[in-house]
Amino acid sequence: MSDKFDVIVIGAGPAGYHAAIRAAQLGLKTAVVDAFVGKDGKQALGGTCLNVGCIPSKALLDSSKQFYNLSHNLPAHGISVENAKVDLKAFIGRKDKIVKQFTGGVAQLFKANKITSFFGQGKLLKGNQVEITGNDGAKQVIGATNVILASGSVPIELPFAKFDGEHIIDNAGALDITAVPKRLGVIGAGVIGLELGSVWNRLGSDVTVIEALPDFLGAADADIAKIALKEFGKQGLTIKLGAKLSKAEVKGDEVHVTYADKDGEQTLVVDKLLVAVGRRAYTEGLLGEDTGVKLDERGRIVVDEHNHTGVDGVWAVGDAVRGPMLAHKGFEEGMAVAEWIAGKAGHVDLDTMPWVIYTEPEIAWAGRTEKQLKEEGVPYKVGTFPFAAIGRAVAMNEAVGQVKMIAHAETDRILGVHMVGPGVSELIAECVVAMEFKGSSEDLARIVHAHPTLSEAVHEAALAVDKRAIHKGN
Ligand code: FAD
Ligand code: NAD
């Protein structure tokens, strides 16, 4: 067959486009099929992350932080600004421009790497054929030696709070609000709820977050979560824990939310309700009959440790498979699969995956929490260091939070690092490198860190593991 490819990737999100570019770099004849339609009605590559996820949310977080700092940080520097206003059209427009720049960038990278791009819905058929259905309904079939499924994820919809795109919204809706809502309700104090709740809180919305679980940010280290919860409270975010939602009804221009907490049934009336209760793997229409590809009990594509589905030449990566739903996890899996296909040594280490929540203060971690180590019976020692004693953080007027390093009690190998504070999204990278090289806290303690920088908090936390931090009592 003349149009037979070496690799067809279904889905051009972070996982899919990394797979495709790496495959093309390795000399494989590569095609990508993606169905995402941008705000202008045209194909927009880059998936959730570039269109309605990582990039647009960070654009709005950065813009809203600038605005918030005018009244909450600059006065401490002796700077006052009166009558600051947000032009929401320009605010959202800036975000849209960034999205277009990056989705267009993926299209250019495909062109530069001679990747054939198809716009439409891809369905895997038996024998590694892919049926593509265009927007006009026209169908064509292409074939390949290998097919990589990278269909990503979509927001979970609650049956009693269905998205209407106007009053009850998902992440895409919360990135495109046209007037700052007076009252914003958020269901789910997870990553999206906290990041997008922060954006609108900074612009003046009265934000109430309703979380079903009794513990705040259960996946993070408990000490870090505690500090973050306190800081979010100071910023005016109301976070209700252990609150079970039972109903959300649109009445006129309001949403009436009913939930139950330890004090009984409560009602919350808001102008908009963001539902952010997690995401699920998206595989609708992806698999034809008898392909042999299996889904697990949560609807994720079943893969082995090499992202192979068990069907000859069929692989799956990113949010559609097990593991954390993070763009960089998808990047690494996509590249690794391309390398495995080309007979090279791909590598993904899920154990050192960094997590970052881009709130203020930022939250970042990699590796094990104290709770996990206790459950696993692993002996450990802990070193913490507060940003309050870091000169650079104080100079920035952002001296909030701490770095907490956990090392094995006997070998000193770093098992986890947990941070809340300024710039920790960048500081975590050093710790991931140390952990990936099986480093010890002493290794980091003996490495020179520039002064005055935020990275000194990592250095001091490493020293603190051995009770020898310089700028605090041990
Ligand atoms: P996706 O990005 O979901 O891409 C899948 C693509 O496949 C889509 O374009 C979809 O249209 C297409 N597709 C699906 N099925 C088919 C089919 N049958 N045929 C053709 N095309 C198909 N992660 C981070 O690491 N950092 C962040 O800061 C971050 N922020 C986020 C903020 C928000 C608001 C959200 C919602 C998510 C965020 N994430 C973040 C998560 C990140 O976006 C995902 O982990 C990542 O996009 C997953 O990549 P993927 O390639 O697996 O899937
Ligand atoms: P999440 O899993 O982070 O948080 C969902 C929260 O909703 C949880 O705390 C859960 O207990 C709660 N919840 C579930 N059902 C509920 C109910 N009925 N009532 C009240 N609370 C309920 O999910 P998310 O915030 O939707 O984000 C989805 C995923 O997207 C994240 O897990 C992450 O993988 C990815 N993401 C990452 C980033 C980042 O890396 N900075 C940013 C945004 C999203």
XYZ file of C-alpha atoms and ligand atoms in Angstrom:
571
model
C 0.000 0.000 0.000
C 1.627 3.275 -1.109
C 0.279 5.349 1.758
C 1.329 2.848 4.439
C 3.021 4.604 7.336
C 5.517 3.278 9.849
C 3.594 5.041 12.620
C 0.118 6.538 12.902
C -0.620 8.519 16.072
C -4.263 9.099 17.033
C -4.398 12.306 19.091
C -2.090 15.330 18.867
C -2.016 16.300 22.549
C 1.269 16.363 24.497
C 1.618 12.575 24.405
C 0.700 12.195 20.731
C 2.684 15.086 19.292
C 5.823 14.120 21.209
C 5.450 10.537 19.940
C 5.031 11.756 16.367
C 7.971 14.184 16.379
C 10.313 11.651 17.992
C 9.193 8.946 15.531
C 9.844 11.290 12.595
C 13.259 12.245 14.049
C 14.087 8.537 14.091
C 13.345 8.306 10.370
C 9.909 6.692 10.639
C 7.209 7.695 8.144
C 4.667 9.226 10.504
C 1.059 10.443 10.384
C -1.096 12.063 13.056
C -4.896 12.118 13.226
C -6.521 14.695 15.502
C -10.073 15.971 15.794
C -9.684 18.979 18.134
C -11.511 22.073 16.859
C -10.172 25.432 18.081
C -12.185 28.542 18.970
C -11.960 29.663 15.325
C -13.590 26.452 14.114
C -10.352 25.194 12.575
C -8.110 22.284 13.546
C -6.024 23.108 16.635
C -3.199 20.718 17.459
C -1.812 20.275 20.988
C -4.833 18.632 22.635
C -6.205 19.563 26.042
C -2.897 20.957 27.284
C -2.359 23.600 24.633
C -6.012 24.440 23.930
C -7.919 24.244 27.224
C -5.422 23.069 29.849
C -1.848 23.791 30.916
C -1.023 26.730 28.668
C -4.237 28.817 28.809
C -4.627 28.215 32.561
C -1.058 29.391 33.200
C -1.624 32.447 30.976
C -4.639 33.441 33.104
C -2.833 32.575 36.349
C 0.050 34.843 35.377
C -2.208 37.715 34.285
C -4.367 37.492 37.409
C -1.252 37.318 39.598
C -0.019 40.620 38.123
C -3.364 42.230 38.948
C -3.542 40.754 42.455
C 0.033 41.857 43.229
C -0.869 45.486 42.513
C -2.960 45.604 45.666
C -1.445 42.741 47.694
C 2.315 42.809 47.082
C 3.390 46.159 45.633
C 2.308 48.278 48.646
C 4.907 46.417 50.734
C 7.526 47.577 48.203
C 6.353 51.184 48.684
C 4.532 51.224 45.365
C 0.872 52.123 45.085
C -1.355 51.974 42.060
C -4.798 53.500 42.140
C -7.859 52.489 40.166
C -6.272 49.436 38.562
C -8.788 47.734 36.297
C -8.946 44.512 34.336
C -9.999 44.653 30.702
C -11.371 41.105 30.599
C -11.565 41.051 26.796
C -7.846 41.852 26.559
C -7.109 39.488 29.469
C -8.802 36.538 27.698
C -7.525 37.752 24.311
C -3.906 37.518 25.512
C -4.535 33.921 26.562
C -6.130 33.110 23.176
C -3.136 34.597 21.351
C -0.738 32.419 23.354
C -2.855 29.330 22.643
C -2.851 30.106 18.914
C 0.906 30.666 18.934
C 1.523 27.256 20.506
C -1.078 25.217 18.589
C 0.242 26.797 15.374
C 3.738 25.947 16.579
C 2.847 22.242 16.703
C 1.539 22.444 13.115
C 4.853 24.009 12.045
C 6.835 21.317 13.869
C 4.805 18.636 12.060
C 5.610 20.296 8.746
C 9.292 20.668 9.573
C 9.472 16.987 10.545
C 7.515 15.885 7.428
C 4.683 14.451 9.506
C 1.404 13.988 7.625
C -1.427 15.576 9.591
C -5.047 14.455 9.185
C -7.991 16.446 10.628
C -10.744 14.110 11.798
C -11.866 11.346 14.102
C -9.555 8.338 14.050
C -10.728 4.796 14.699
C -8.392 1.851 15.074
C -9.466 -1.075 12.908
C -8.148 -4.639 12.907
C -4.741 -5.074 11.302
C -3.421 -1.623 12.310
C -5.637 0.240 9.884
C -7.042 3.614 10.947
C -10.345 4.917 9.638
C -10.490 8.725 9.552
C -13.855 10.484 9.517
C -13.555 14.125 8.497
C -15.867 16.898 9.688
C -17.857 16.538 6.473
C -18.408 12.845 7.221
C -16.030 11.684 4.469
C -14.095 8.563 5.397
C -10.679 7.276 4.414
C -8.548 4.411 5.694
C -4.788 4.523 6.190
C -2.513 1.796 7.491
C 0.702 1.512 9.471
C 3.054 -0.968 11.058
C 2.494 0.762 14.404
C -0.411 2.746 15.813
C -0.040 4.889 18.931
C -3.296 5.694 20.740
C -3.046 9.106 22.443
C -6.695 10.087 22.779
C -6.319 11.851 26.137
C -9.026 12.629 28.645
C -12.176 14.679 29.206
C -13.752 16.189 32.349
C -15.919 13.913 34.476
C -19.524 15.098 34.416
C -21.667 14.741 37.531
C -25.187 13.476 36.754
C -26.727 16.006 39.146
C -24.651 18.968 37.901
C -24.502 18.563 34.123
C -22.426 21.031 32.120
C -24.515 23.590 30.216
C -21.561 25.724 29.098
C -23.210 28.833 30.571
C -23.866 28.426 34.301
C -22.390 25.006 35.024
C -19.009 24.901 33.345
C -15.912 22.735 32.921
C -12.266 23.805 32.555
C -12.806 25.102 29.016
C -15.728 27.243 30.210
C -13.761 28.592 33.183
C -11.007 29.762 30.806
C -13.476 31.815 28.757
C -15.726 33.630 31.223
C -16.715 36.985 29.719
C -17.572 38.927 32.919
C -16.063 38.355 36.363
C -18.772 36.407 38.246
C -19.708 37.950 41.573
C -19.959 34.482 43.108
C -18.144 31.445 41.700
C -18.761 27.966 43.073
C -16.179 25.254 42.435
C -16.860 21.558 42.939
C -13.596 19.764 43.716
C -10.576 21.218 45.564
C -8.187 19.468 43.170
C -5.649 20.948 40.815
C -8.110 22.586 38.399
C -10.398 23.858 41.154
C -7.516 25.518 42.998
C -5.791 26.964 39.918
C -8.879 28.303 38.154
C -10.569 29.200 41.458
C -7.468 31.325 42.201
C -7.683 33.113 38.835
C -11.249 34.326 39.425
C -10.706 34.986 43.134
C -7.820 37.327 42.229
C -10.090 39.183 39.809
C -12.675 39.749 42.535
C -15.048 36.765 42.500
C -16.258 35.453 45.808
C -15.055 31.842 45.375
C -16.369 28.874 47.376
C -14.809 25.465 46.776
C -16.723 22.351 47.784
C -14.595 19.247 48.330
C -16.023 15.807 49.095
C -12.994 14.469 50.971
C -12.259 15.495 54.573
C -8.548 16.051 53.859
C -7.290 18.934 51.744
C -5.067 17.885 48.789
C -4.805 14.286 49.908
C -2.138 13.434 47.296
C 0.260 16.085 48.634
C 2.318 15.844 51.829
C 0.071 16.726 54.792
C 2.377 19.516 56.126
C 2.523 21.168 52.720
C -1.248 20.893 52.230
C -1.814 22.474 55.653
C 0.329 25.522 54.833
C -1.320 25.895 51.416
C -4.833 25.695 52.877
C -4.009 28.467 55.338
C -2.582 30.709 52.604
C -5.558 30.145 50.278
C -7.858 31.077 53.159
C -5.942 34.355 53.643
C -6.456 35.106 49.954
C -10.204 34.791 50.421
C -10.857 31.345 48.950
C -13.514 29.596 51.017
C -12.804 25.860 50.999
C -15.421 23.509 52.454
C -14.003 20.052 53.157
C -15.975 16.855 53.687
C -18.861 18.392 51.723
C -20.993 16.052 49.639
C -22.760 17.681 46.720
C -26.259 16.396 46.022
C -27.793 18.902 43.604
C -26.974 21.889 41.412
C -29.977 23.630 39.847
C -29.912 26.576 37.468
C -32.589 29.070 38.518
C -32.657 32.124 36.283
C -29.112 33.476 36.280
C -28.094 31.662 39.450
C -26.968 28.164 40.341
C -28.365 26.764 43.589
C -26.004 24.154 44.982
C -27.053 21.734 47.695
C -24.450 19.856 49.681
C -24.152 18.168 53.046
C -21.292 18.600 55.510
C -20.788 17.885 59.205
C -23.367 20.583 60.033
C -26.049 19.043 57.815
C -27.574 20.153 54.499
C -26.342 23.483 53.119
C -27.260 25.653 50.157
C -24.843 27.799 48.207
C -26.063 30.270 45.587
C -23.557 31.268 42.896
C -23.520 32.934 39.489
C -21.353 30.246 37.921
C -20.396 26.752 38.993
C -17.130 25.153 37.865
C -17.241 21.376 38.180
C -13.679 20.014 38.434
C -13.995 16.569 39.996
C -11.362 14.809 37.913
C -10.939 13.634 34.343
C -11.529 10.294 32.637
C -9.743 8.596 29.763
C -11.420 9.411 26.447
C -11.861 6.440 24.121
C -15.288 7.070 22.560
C -15.262 5.918 18.927
C -11.553 5.090 19.128
C -11.670 1.316 18.863
C -13.277 -0.643 16.063
C -14.565 -4.173 16.561
C -12.205 -7.004 17.497
C -9.066 -4.863 17.732
C -8.092 -6.768 20.868
C -7.254 -3.539 22.752
C -8.570 -3.771 26.306
C -9.932 -1.115 28.679
C -9.607 -1.374 32.475
C -12.372 -0.833 35.050
C -11.839 2.961 34.810
C -12.074 2.994 31.022
C -8.319 3.449 30.499
C -6.482 1.618 27.725
C -4.582 -1.305 29.259
C -0.819 -1.171 28.629
C 2.275 -2.853 30.022
C 5.331 -1.045 31.412
C 6.409 -0.263 27.831
C 3.032 1.267 26.943
C 2.263 -1.706 24.697
C -1.385 -2.798 24.524
C -0.565 -6.454 23.924
C -1.861 -6.165 20.331
C 0.942 -6.401 17.796
C 2.093 -2.871 16.863
C -0.492 -1.051 19.000
C 0.687 1.261 21.785
C -1.044 3.795 24.041
C 0.251 6.849 25.928
C -0.756 9.865 28.037
C -4.002 10.498 29.919
C -5.701 7.571 28.156
C -3.571 5.062 30.129
C -2.679 4.427 33.811
C -0.510 6.861 35.755
C -0.878 10.551 36.564
C -2.715 12.777 34.089
C 0.122 15.211 33.452
C 1.383 16.688 30.210
C 5.039 15.889 30.953
C 4.143 12.272 31.746
C 2.572 12.116 28.279
C 5.640 13.793 26.700
C 7.945 11.142 28.125
C 5.694 8.206 27.243
C 5.245 9.487 23.688
C 8.987 9.814 23.125
C 9.741 6.473 24.796
C 7.245 4.586 22.607
C 8.747 6.103 19.443
C 12.155 4.914 20.640
C 10.895 1.420 21.477
C 9.325 1.208 17.996
C 12.668 2.207 16.475
C 14.439 -0.495 18.504
C 16.017 1.968 20.935
C 15.937 2.151 24.728
C 12.996 4.322 25.758
C 12.643 5.234 29.430
C 9.912 6.672 31.672
C 10.205 6.784 35.464
C 6.762 7.282 36.983
C 8.303 7.199 40.500
C 10.034 10.568 40.153
C 7.207 12.328 38.299
C 7.065 15.954 39.452
C 3.685 17.439 40.383
C 3.186 21.198 40.356
C 0.136 23.231 41.313
C 0.497 26.773 39.979
C -1.317 28.607 42.753
C 0.248 31.299 44.966
C 2.148 30.034 46.760
C 3.009 27.309 44.287
C 2.987 23.672 45.416
C 5.406 21.076 44.033
C 6.492 17.596 44.919
C 8.139 14.438 43.667
C 8.501 11.030 45.273
C 6.997 9.664 48.432
C 5.046 11.502 51.162
C 5.602 10.804 54.863
C 2.187 9.087 54.964
C 3.140 6.715 52.131
C 6.475 5.856 53.755
C 4.760 5.139 57.076
C 2.293 2.841 55.312
C 5.164 1.108 53.496
C 7.152 0.754 56.726
C 10.195 2.528 55.270
C 12.418 4.232 57.899
C 13.014 7.883 57.032
C 14.334 11.206 58.318
C 13.034 14.662 57.453
C 14.628 18.076 56.924
C 12.513 21.199 56.509
C 13.414 24.795 55.780
C 11.110 27.834 55.710
C 11.200 30.489 52.979
C 10.862 33.052 55.802
C 14.614 32.558 56.411
C 15.582 32.842 52.729
C 16.933 36.299 51.880
C 15.725 36.282 48.287
C 12.161 35.276 49.281
C 12.047 38.069 51.867
C 13.393 40.578 49.325
C 10.599 39.516 46.971
C 8.044 39.865 49.792
C 7.047 36.261 49.070
C 8.534 34.549 52.122
C 5.784 31.970 52.598
C 6.015 28.194 52.807
C 8.785 25.656 53.138
C 10.831 22.898 51.537
C 10.585 19.478 53.126
C 13.049 16.765 52.173
C 12.586 13.126 53.140
C 15.536 10.735 53.010
C 15.975 7.073 53.927
C 16.950 6.804 57.612
C 19.849 4.466 56.890
C 21.032 5.068 53.315
C 20.167 8.819 53.194
C 18.782 8.321 49.658
C 16.232 11.070 48.885
C 12.762 9.485 48.852
C 10.593 12.574 48.411
C 10.718 16.356 48.313
C 7.649 18.481 49.029
C 7.439 22.232 48.696
C 5.054 25.120 49.013
C 6.356 28.610 48.345
C 7.658 31.020 45.717
C 9.078 29.532 42.518
C 8.862 25.939 43.689
C 7.649 24.874 40.208
C 11.251 25.439 39.118
C 12.987 24.277 42.338
C 11.500 20.789 42.119
C 13.549 20.030 38.964
C 16.803 19.933 40.948
C 15.285 17.421 43.350
C 13.987 15.220 40.520
C 17.498 15.120 39.036
C 18.946 14.172 42.428
C 16.316 11.444 42.900
C 16.771 10.113 39.353
C 20.517 9.749 40.032
C 19.645 7.998 43.324
C 21.201 10.928 45.188
C 21.326 11.391 48.949
C 20.426 14.464 51.000
C 24.150 14.783 51.660
C 24.781 15.015 47.903
C 22.489 18.057 47.689
C 23.879 19.466 50.939
C 27.407 19.401 49.467
C 26.457 21.100 46.182
C 27.020 24.878 45.938
C 23.797 26.886 45.567
C 24.009 30.534 44.502
C 23.237 33.204 47.079
C 20.784 34.834 47.335
C 18.405 32.499 45.500
C 15.245 30.564 46.298
C 17.201 27.353 45.632
C 18.965 27.892 48.963
C 15.766 26.577 50.580
C 16.451 23.204 48.914
C 20.084 23.323 50.063
C 19.114 24.187 53.637
C 16.402 21.489 53.711
C 19.062 18.977 52.622
C 21.337 20.203 55.428
C 18.399 20.020 57.839
C 17.967 16.287 57.132
C 21.258 15.895 59.013
C 20.246 18.570 61.557
C 22.817 21.046 60.298
C 20.785 23.776 58.587
C 22.609 27.062 59.100
C 19.827 29.645 59.117
C 17.420 27.949 61.552
C 17.490 25.882 64.709
C 17.557 22.128 64.078
P -4.930 15.335 25.400
O -4.134 16.552 25.667
O -6.289 15.243 25.997
O -5.019 15.211 23.818
C -5.743 14.206 23.176
C -6.048 14.686 21.774
O -6.585 13.595 21.046
C -7.101 15.776 21.700
O -6.711 16.758 20.766
C -8.357 15.059 21.223
O -9.234 15.903 20.481
C -7.732 14.019 20.330
N -8.555 12.811 20.110
C -9.132 12.023 21.049
N -9.722 10.955 20.462
C -9.492 11.093 19.139
C -9.840 10.320 18.007
N -10.519 9.169 18.120
N -9.467 10.766 16.791
C -8.773 11.927 16.648
N -8.410 12.688 17.677
C -8.764 12.275 18.901
N -0.770 19.017 33.074
C 0.456 19.436 33.438
O 1.403 18.644 33.398
N 0.689 20.721 33.834
C -0.317 21.633 33.894
O -0.081 22.783 34.268
C -1.616 21.218 33.536
N -2.635 22.087 33.588
C -3.877 21.679 33.202
C -4.921 22.588 33.298
C -6.206 22.212 32.934
C -7.318 23.208 33.041
C -6.438 20.889 32.444
C -7.801 20.470 32.002
C -5.407 19.973 32.362
C -4.111 20.358 32.751
N -3.048 19.468 32.719
C -1.813 19.880 33.108
C -3.226 18.081 32.266
C -2.781 17.947 30.790
O -3.522 18.850 30.017
C -3.003 16.525 30.320
O -2.326 15.625 31.176
C -2.472 16.352 28.906
O -3.093 17.238 28.008
C -2.701 14.919 28.422
O -2.123 14.777 27.170
P -2.641 13.668 26.137
O -1.839 13.879 24.904
O -2.640 12.355 26.773
O -4.172 14.023 25.856
P -8.366 16.270 40.699
O -8.379 14.798 40.751
O -7.091 16.987 40.846
O -9.337 16.865 41.805
C -10.685 16.541 41.856
C -11.181 16.802 43.261
O -12.592 16.707 43.243
C -10.670 15.784 44.275
O -10.148 16.457 45.388
C -11.915 14.973 44.606
O -11.902 14.480 45.923
C -13.004 15.987 44.397
N -14.336 15.434 44.114
C -14.628 14.363 43.344
N -15.976 14.187 43.302
C -16.530 15.176 44.044
C -17.867 15.539 44.376
N -18.898 14.850 43.908
N -18.064 16.607 45.172
C -16.997 17.325 45.642
N -15.713 17.023 45.364
C -15.480 15.970 44.568
O -9.087 16.636 39.312
P -9.198 18.009 38.506
O -8.901 19.170 39.363
O -10.489 17.929 37.788
O -8.032 17.862 37.472
C -7.954 16.704 36.650
C -6.536 16.353 36.381
O -5.965 17.259 35.445
C -5.612 16.463 37.596
O -5.684 15.347 38.419
C -4.286 16.556 36.943
O -3.871 15.268 36.589
C -4.579 17.372 35.699
N -4.219 18.793 35.934
C -2.927 19.075 36.257
C -2.555 20.382 36.505
C -1.138 20.676 36.888
O -0.291 19.814 36.690
N -0.831 21.857 37.424
C -3.489 21.409 36.446
C -4.803 21.079 36.154
C -5.153 19.761 35.881
